[in-house]
GROMACS .gro file of C-alpha atoms in nm:
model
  335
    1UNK     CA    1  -2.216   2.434  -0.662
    2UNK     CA    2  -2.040   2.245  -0.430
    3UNK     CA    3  -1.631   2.278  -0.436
    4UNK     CA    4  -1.357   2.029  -0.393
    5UNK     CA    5  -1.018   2.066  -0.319
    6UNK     CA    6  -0.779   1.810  -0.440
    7UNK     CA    7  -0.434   1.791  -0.261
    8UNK     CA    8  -0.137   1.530  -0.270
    9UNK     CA    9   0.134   1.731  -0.485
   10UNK     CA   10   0.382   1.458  -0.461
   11UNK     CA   11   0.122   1.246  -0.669
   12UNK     CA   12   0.168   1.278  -1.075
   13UNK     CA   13  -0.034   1.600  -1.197
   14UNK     CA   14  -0.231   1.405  -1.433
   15UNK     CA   15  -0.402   1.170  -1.194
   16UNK     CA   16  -0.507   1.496  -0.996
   17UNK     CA   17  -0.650   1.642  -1.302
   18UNK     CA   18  -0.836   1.288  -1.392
   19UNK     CA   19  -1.004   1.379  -1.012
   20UNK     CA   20  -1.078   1.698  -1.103
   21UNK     CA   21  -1.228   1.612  -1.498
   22UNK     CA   22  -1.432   1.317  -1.308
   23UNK     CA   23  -1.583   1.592  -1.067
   24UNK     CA   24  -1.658   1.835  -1.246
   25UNK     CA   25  -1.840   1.588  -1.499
   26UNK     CA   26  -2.025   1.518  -1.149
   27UNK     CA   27  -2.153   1.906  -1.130
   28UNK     CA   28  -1.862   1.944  -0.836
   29UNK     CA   29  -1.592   2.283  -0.890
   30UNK     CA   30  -1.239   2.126  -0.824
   31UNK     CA   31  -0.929   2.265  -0.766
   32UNK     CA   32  -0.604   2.168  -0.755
   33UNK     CA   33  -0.392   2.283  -0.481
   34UNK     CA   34   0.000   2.276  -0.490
   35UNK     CA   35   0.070   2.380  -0.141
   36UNK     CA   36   0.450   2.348  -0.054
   37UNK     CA   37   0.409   2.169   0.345
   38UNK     CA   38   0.171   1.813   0.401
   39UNK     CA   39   0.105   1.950   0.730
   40UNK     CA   40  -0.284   2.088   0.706
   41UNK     CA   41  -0.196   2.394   0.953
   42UNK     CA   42  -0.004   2.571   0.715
   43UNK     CA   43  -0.274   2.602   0.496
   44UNK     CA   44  -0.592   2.482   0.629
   45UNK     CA   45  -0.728   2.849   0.650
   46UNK     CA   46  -0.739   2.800   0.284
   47UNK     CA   47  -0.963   2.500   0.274
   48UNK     CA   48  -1.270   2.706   0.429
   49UNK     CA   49  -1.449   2.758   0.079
   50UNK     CA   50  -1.439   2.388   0.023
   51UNK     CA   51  -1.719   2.099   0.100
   52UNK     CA   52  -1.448   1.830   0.029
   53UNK     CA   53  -1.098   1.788   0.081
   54UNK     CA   54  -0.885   1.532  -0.136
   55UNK     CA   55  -0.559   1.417   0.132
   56UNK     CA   56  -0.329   1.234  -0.004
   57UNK     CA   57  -0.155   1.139   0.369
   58UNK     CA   58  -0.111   1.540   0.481
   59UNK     CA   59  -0.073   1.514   0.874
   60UNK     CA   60  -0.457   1.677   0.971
   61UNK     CA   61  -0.436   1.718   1.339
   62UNK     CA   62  -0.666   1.790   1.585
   63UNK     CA   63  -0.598   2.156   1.572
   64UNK     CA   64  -0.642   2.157   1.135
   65UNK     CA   65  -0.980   1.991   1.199
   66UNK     CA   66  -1.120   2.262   1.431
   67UNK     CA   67  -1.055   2.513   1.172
   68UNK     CA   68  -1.214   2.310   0.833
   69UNK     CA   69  -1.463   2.301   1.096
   70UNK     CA   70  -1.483   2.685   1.056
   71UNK     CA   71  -1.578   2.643   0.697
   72UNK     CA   72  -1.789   2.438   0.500
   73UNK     CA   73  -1.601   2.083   0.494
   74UNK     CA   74  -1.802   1.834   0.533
   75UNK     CA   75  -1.559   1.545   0.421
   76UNK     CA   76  -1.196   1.440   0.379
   77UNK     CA   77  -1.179   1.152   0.126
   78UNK     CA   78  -0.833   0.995   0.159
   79UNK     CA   79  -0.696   0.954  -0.152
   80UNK     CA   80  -0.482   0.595  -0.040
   81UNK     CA   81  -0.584   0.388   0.236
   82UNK     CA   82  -0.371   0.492   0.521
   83UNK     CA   83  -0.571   0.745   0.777
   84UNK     CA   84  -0.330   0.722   1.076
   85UNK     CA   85  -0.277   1.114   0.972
   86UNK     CA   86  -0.614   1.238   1.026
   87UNK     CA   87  -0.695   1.262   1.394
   88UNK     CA   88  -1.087   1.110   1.308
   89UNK     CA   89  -1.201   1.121   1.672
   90UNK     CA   90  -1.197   1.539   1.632
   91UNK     CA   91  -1.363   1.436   1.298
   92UNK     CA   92  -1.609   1.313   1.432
   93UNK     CA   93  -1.689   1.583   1.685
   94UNK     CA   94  -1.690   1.844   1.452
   95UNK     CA   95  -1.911   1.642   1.198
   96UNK     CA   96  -1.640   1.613   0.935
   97UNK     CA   97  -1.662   1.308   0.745
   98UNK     CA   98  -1.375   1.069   0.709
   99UNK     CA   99  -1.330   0.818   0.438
  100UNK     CA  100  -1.075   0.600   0.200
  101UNK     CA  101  -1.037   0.425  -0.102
  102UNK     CA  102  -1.015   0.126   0.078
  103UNK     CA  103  -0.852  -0.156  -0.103
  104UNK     CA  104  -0.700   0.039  -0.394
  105UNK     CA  105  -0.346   0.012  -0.289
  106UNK     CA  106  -0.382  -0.389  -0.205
  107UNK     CA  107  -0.231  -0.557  -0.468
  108UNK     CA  108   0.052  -0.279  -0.565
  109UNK     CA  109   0.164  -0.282  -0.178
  110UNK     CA  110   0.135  -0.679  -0.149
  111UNK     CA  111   0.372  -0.721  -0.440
  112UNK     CA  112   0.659  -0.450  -0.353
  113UNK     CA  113   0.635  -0.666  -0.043
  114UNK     CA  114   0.688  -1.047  -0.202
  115UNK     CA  115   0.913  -0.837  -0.405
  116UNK     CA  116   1.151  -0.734  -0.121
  117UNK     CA  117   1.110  -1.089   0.050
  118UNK     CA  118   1.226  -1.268  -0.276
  119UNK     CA  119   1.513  -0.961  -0.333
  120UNK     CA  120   1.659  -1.049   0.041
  121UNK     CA  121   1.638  -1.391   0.040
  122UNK     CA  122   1.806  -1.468  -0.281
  123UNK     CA  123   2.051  -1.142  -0.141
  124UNK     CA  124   2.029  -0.991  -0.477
  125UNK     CA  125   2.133  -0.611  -0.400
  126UNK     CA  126   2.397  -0.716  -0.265
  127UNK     CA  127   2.527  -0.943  -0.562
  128UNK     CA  128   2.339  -0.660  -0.828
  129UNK     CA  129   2.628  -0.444  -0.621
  130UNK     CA  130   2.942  -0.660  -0.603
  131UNK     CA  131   2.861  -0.711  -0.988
  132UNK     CA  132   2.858  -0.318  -1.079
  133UNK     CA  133   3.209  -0.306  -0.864
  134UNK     CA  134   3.371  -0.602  -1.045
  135UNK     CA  135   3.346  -0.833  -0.813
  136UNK     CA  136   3.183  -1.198  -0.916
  137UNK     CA  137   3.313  -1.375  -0.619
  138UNK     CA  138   2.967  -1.478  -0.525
  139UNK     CA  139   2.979  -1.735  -0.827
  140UNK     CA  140   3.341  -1.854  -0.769
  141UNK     CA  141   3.333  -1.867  -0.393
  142UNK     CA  142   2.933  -2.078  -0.400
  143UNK     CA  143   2.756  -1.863  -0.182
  144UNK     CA  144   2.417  -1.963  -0.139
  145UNK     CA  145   2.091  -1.769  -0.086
  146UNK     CA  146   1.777  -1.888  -0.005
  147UNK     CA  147   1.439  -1.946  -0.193
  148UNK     CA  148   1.045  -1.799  -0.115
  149UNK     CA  149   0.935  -2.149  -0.140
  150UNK     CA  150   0.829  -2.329   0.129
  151UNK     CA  151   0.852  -2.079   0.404
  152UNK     CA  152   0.680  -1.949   0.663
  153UNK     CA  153   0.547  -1.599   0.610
  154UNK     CA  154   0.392  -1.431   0.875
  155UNK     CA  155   0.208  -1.132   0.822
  156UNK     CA  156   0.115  -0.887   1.133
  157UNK     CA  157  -0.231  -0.824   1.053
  158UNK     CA  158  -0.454  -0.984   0.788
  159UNK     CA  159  -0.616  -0.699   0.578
  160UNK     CA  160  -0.668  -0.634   0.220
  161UNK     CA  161  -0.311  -0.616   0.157
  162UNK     CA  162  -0.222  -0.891   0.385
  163UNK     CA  163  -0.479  -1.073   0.164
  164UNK     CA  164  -0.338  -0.991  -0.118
  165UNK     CA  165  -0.058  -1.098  -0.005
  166UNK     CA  166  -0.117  -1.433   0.102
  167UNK     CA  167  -0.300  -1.492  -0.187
  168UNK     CA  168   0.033  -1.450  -0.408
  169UNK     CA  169   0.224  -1.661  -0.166
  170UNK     CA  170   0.005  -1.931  -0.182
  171UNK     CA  171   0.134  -2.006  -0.509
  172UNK     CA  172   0.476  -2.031  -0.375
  173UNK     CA  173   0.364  -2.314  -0.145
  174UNK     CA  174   0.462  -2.076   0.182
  175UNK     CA  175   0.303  -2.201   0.536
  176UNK     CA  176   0.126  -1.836   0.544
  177UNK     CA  177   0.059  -1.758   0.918
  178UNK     CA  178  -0.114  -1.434   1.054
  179UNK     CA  179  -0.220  -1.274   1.347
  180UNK     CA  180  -0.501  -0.949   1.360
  181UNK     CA  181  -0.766  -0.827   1.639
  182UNK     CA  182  -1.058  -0.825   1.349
  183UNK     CA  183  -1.009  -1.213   1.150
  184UNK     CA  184  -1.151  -1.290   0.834
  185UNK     CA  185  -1.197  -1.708   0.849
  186UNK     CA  186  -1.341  -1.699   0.524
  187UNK     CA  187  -1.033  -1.568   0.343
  188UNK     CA  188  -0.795  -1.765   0.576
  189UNK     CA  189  -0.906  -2.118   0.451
  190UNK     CA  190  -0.941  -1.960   0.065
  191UNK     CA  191  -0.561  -1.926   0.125
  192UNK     CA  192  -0.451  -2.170   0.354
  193UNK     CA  193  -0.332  -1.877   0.647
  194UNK     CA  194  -0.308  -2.033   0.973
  195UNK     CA  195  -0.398  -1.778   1.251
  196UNK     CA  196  -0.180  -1.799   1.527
  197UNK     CA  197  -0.114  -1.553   1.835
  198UNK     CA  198   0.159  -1.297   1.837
  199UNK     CA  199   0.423  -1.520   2.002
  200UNK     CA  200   0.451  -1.740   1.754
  201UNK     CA  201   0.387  -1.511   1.489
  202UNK     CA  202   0.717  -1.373   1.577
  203UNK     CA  203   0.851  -1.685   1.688
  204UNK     CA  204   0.868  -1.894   1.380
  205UNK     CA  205   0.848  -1.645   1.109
  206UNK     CA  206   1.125  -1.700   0.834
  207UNK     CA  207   0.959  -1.378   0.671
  208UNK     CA  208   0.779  -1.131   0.886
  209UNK     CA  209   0.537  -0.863   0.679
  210UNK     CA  210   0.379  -0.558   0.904
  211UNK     CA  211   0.037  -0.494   0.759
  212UNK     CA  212  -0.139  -0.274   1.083
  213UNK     CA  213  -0.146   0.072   1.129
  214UNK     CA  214   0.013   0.291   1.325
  215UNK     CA  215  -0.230   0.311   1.596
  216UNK     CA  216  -0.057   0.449   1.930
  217UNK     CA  217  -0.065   0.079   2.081
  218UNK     CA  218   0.144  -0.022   1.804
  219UNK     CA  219   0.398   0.257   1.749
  220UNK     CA  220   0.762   0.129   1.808
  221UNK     CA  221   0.632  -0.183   1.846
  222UNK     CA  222   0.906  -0.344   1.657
  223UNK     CA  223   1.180  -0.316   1.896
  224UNK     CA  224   1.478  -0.469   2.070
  225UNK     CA  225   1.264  -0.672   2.230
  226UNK     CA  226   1.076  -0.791   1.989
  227UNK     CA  227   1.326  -0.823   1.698
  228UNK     CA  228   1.520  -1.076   2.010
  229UNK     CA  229   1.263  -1.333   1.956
  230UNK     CA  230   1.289  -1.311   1.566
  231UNK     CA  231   1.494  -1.635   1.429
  232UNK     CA  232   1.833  -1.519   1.385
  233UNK     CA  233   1.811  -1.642   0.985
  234UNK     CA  234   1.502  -1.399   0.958
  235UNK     CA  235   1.365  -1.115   0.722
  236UNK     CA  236   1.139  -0.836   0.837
  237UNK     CA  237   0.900  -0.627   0.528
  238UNK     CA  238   0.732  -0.325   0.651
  239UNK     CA  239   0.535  -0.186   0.380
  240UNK     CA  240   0.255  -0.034   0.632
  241UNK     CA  241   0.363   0.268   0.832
  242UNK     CA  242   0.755   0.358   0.934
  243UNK     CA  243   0.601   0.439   1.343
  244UNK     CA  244   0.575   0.096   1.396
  245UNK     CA  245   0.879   0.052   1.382
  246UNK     CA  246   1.194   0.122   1.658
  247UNK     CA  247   1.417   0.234   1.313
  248UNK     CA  248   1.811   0.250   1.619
  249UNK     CA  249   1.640  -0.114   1.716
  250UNK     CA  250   1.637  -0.272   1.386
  251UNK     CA  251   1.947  -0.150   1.275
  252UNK     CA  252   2.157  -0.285   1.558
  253UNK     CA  253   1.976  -0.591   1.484
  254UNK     CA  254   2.062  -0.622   1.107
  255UNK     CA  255   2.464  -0.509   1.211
  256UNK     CA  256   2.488  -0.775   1.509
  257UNK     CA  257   2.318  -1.052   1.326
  258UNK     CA  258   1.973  -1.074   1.536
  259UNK     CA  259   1.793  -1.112   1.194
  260UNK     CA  260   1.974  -1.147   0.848
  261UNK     CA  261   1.806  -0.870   0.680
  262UNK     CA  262   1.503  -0.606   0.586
  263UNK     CA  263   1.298  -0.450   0.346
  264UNK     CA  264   1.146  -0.122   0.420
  265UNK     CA  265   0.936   0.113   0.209
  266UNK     CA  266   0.844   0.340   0.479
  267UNK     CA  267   1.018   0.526   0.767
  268UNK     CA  268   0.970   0.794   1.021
  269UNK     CA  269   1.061   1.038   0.941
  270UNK     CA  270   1.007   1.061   0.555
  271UNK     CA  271   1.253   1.094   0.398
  272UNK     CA  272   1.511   0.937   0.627
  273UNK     CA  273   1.752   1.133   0.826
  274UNK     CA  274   2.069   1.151   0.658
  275UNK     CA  275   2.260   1.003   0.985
  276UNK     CA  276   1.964   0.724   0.998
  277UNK     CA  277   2.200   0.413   1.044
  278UNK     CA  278   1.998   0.196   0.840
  279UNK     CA  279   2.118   0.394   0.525
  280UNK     CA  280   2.504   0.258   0.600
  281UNK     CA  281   2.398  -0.147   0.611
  282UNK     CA  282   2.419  -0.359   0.345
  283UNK     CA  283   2.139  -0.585   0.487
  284UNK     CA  284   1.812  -0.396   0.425
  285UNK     CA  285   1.672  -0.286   0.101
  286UNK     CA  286   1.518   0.048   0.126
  287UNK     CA  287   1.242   0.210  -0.088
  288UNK     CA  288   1.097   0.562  -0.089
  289UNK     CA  289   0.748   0.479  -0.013
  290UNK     CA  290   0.700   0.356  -0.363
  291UNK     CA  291   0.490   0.027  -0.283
  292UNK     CA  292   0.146   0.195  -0.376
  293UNK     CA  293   0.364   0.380  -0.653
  294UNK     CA  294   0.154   0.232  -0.948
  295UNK     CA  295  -0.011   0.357  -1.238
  296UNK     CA  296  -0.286   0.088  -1.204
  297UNK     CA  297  -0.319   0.123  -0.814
  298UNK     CA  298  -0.296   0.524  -0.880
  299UNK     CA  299  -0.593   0.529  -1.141
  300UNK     CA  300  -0.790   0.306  -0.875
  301UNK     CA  301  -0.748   0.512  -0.604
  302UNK     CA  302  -0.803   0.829  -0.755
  303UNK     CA  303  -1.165   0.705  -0.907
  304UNK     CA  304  -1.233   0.569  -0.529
  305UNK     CA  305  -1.160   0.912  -0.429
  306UNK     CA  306  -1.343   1.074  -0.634
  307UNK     CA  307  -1.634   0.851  -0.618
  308UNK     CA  308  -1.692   0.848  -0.235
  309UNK     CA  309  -1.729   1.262  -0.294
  310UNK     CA  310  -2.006   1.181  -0.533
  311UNK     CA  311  -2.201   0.922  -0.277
  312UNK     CA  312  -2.135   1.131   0.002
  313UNK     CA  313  -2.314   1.440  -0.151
  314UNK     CA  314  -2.575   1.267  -0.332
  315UNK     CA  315  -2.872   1.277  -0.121
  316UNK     CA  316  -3.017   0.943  -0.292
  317UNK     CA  317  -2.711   0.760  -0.265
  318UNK     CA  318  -2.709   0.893   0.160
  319UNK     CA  319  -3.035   0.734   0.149
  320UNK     CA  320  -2.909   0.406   0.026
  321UNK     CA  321  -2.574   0.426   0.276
  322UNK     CA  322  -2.779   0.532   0.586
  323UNK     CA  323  -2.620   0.592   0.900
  324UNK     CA  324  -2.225   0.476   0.761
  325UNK     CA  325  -2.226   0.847   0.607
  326UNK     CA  326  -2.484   1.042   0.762
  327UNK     CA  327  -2.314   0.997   1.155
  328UNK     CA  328  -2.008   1.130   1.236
  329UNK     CA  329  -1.761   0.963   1.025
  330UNK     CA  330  -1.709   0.687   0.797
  331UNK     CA  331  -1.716   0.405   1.056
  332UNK     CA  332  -1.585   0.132   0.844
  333UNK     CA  333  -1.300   0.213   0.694
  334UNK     CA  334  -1.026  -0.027   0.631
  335UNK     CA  335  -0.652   0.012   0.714
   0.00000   0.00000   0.00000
């Protein structure tokens, strides 16, 4: 009997024992493993019994492969989408399979991002504060925010979230522009996203939405530099990964007016740093990675998970997949 062991302790128990029931009901043995670190060297000596390893964004480096190698993993099915954590290229050298629920987190990530963008623009933390101090001067002095409709929304990178995304802002009448390596056309005219270069992405963005990963070309990418060419009246929403972001960079941008504000729901390191200066401005709205936090997206990705185990290790479905899951590692998995 094949064995699976199902990790992500900061996930709600009962989604990890829905993985488990499912697998077992599949003839696998599943366990659930609390272990107390996400980094996969502290315990990947512990993963040798197992054919599969659930990750729920554990850092799996080069080093953690080599010894699942050791044992008798054959796959590590990412519960979530992101697999910036897994080095894959040692994956694929030691014949450990890597794979996702790709798409699972789309729609819960593309609305805590319009979410944030609506939250900033109509500056409601800030008036949700000055209300819970006393303070309705916003009303008697006629400050003014701004509305959703009828800007432009660029999003860095047009995958399923960035879809998603777009999709929800076409309904808000936004000029929707986007910029990514690998462009879907199809899906561009279905929601009226203009694809531009990376110039003007930045350029004339009134909202600017990171949906890439944090491959090393694009680590710190949002910098002094690049938050400069930003309009000055500009949001930035990073719901992707906090590396690609420059976290000293943004914040003297938000305190010194270079853009008027930001949304984050991830950082680097997580959590933030207690001196991280971003945590003192009044200017960003900050969530604890909880954009994916769903029950709906949670339920979806944990069946995904679950159900690429089952393909993998059924020798008629392998058949059926050919060469994506037979070679070295999942090939076409989506960020």
């Amino acid at each position: 009997m094949r064995q699976v062991a199902i990790l992500g302790k900061q996930n709600p128990l009962s989604f990890r024992e829905y993985m488990k029931s499912e697998l077992e009901k599949n003839g696998f043995k599943a366990d659930i493993l609390d272990m107390q670190t996400r980094n996969f060297l502290d315990f990947a000596d512990k993963l040798l019994p197992y054919d599969a390893v659930i990750s729920c964004g554990e850092k799996i480096p080069a080093e953690a492969v080599e010894i699942l190698s050791e044992g008798k993993t054959k796959l590590i099915s990412r519960w979530g989408v992101g697999t910036d954590e897994i080095d894959k290229q040692k994956a694929s050298e030691c014949g450990i399979a890597v794979c996702n629920a790709a798409g699972s987190l789309s729609v819960a990530v593309a609305e805590c991002a319009i979410a944030m963008m609506i939250n900033l623009l109509r500056e409601f933390p800030m008036r949700d504060a000055s209300v819970r101090k006393g303070d309705w001067s916003w009303f008697f002095e006629g400050k003014v925010s701004r509305q959703l409709e009828g800007k432009t929304v660029g999003l860095y990178g047009f995958g399923d979230i960035a879809k998603a995304l777009a999709k929800m802002l076409y309904g808000f009448d936004c000029n929707v522009i986007a910029t990514d390596v690998n462009w879907d056309e199809e899906a561009a005219k279905k929601y009226n996203v203009t694809r531009v270069d990376r110039e003007t992405l930045i350029r004339e963005s009134d909202v600017l939405s990171l949906h890439v990963p944090a491959l090393p070309s694009l680590v710190g990418m949002v910098n002094a530099e690049f938050l400069s060419k930003m309009k000055r009246t500009a949001i930035l929403i990073n719901t992707a990964r906090g590396k690609l972001v420059n976290e000293k960079d943004l914040a003297y941008a938000l305190k010194n007016g270079i853009i008027a504000a930001a949304g984050l729901d991830v950082f680097c390191p997580e959590p933030p740093e207690p001196d991280n200066p971003l945590l003192k401005l009044d200017n960003v709205m900050l969530l604890p990675h909880a954009g994916a936090g769903s029950s709906e997206c949670l339920e979806k990705s944990s069946a995904m998970a679950v159900n690429n185990i089952v393909r993998f290790f059924d020798e008629a479905q392998r058949e059926k997949l050919g060469t994506i899951l037979n070679k070295d590692y999942i090939k076409n998995y989506k960020e």
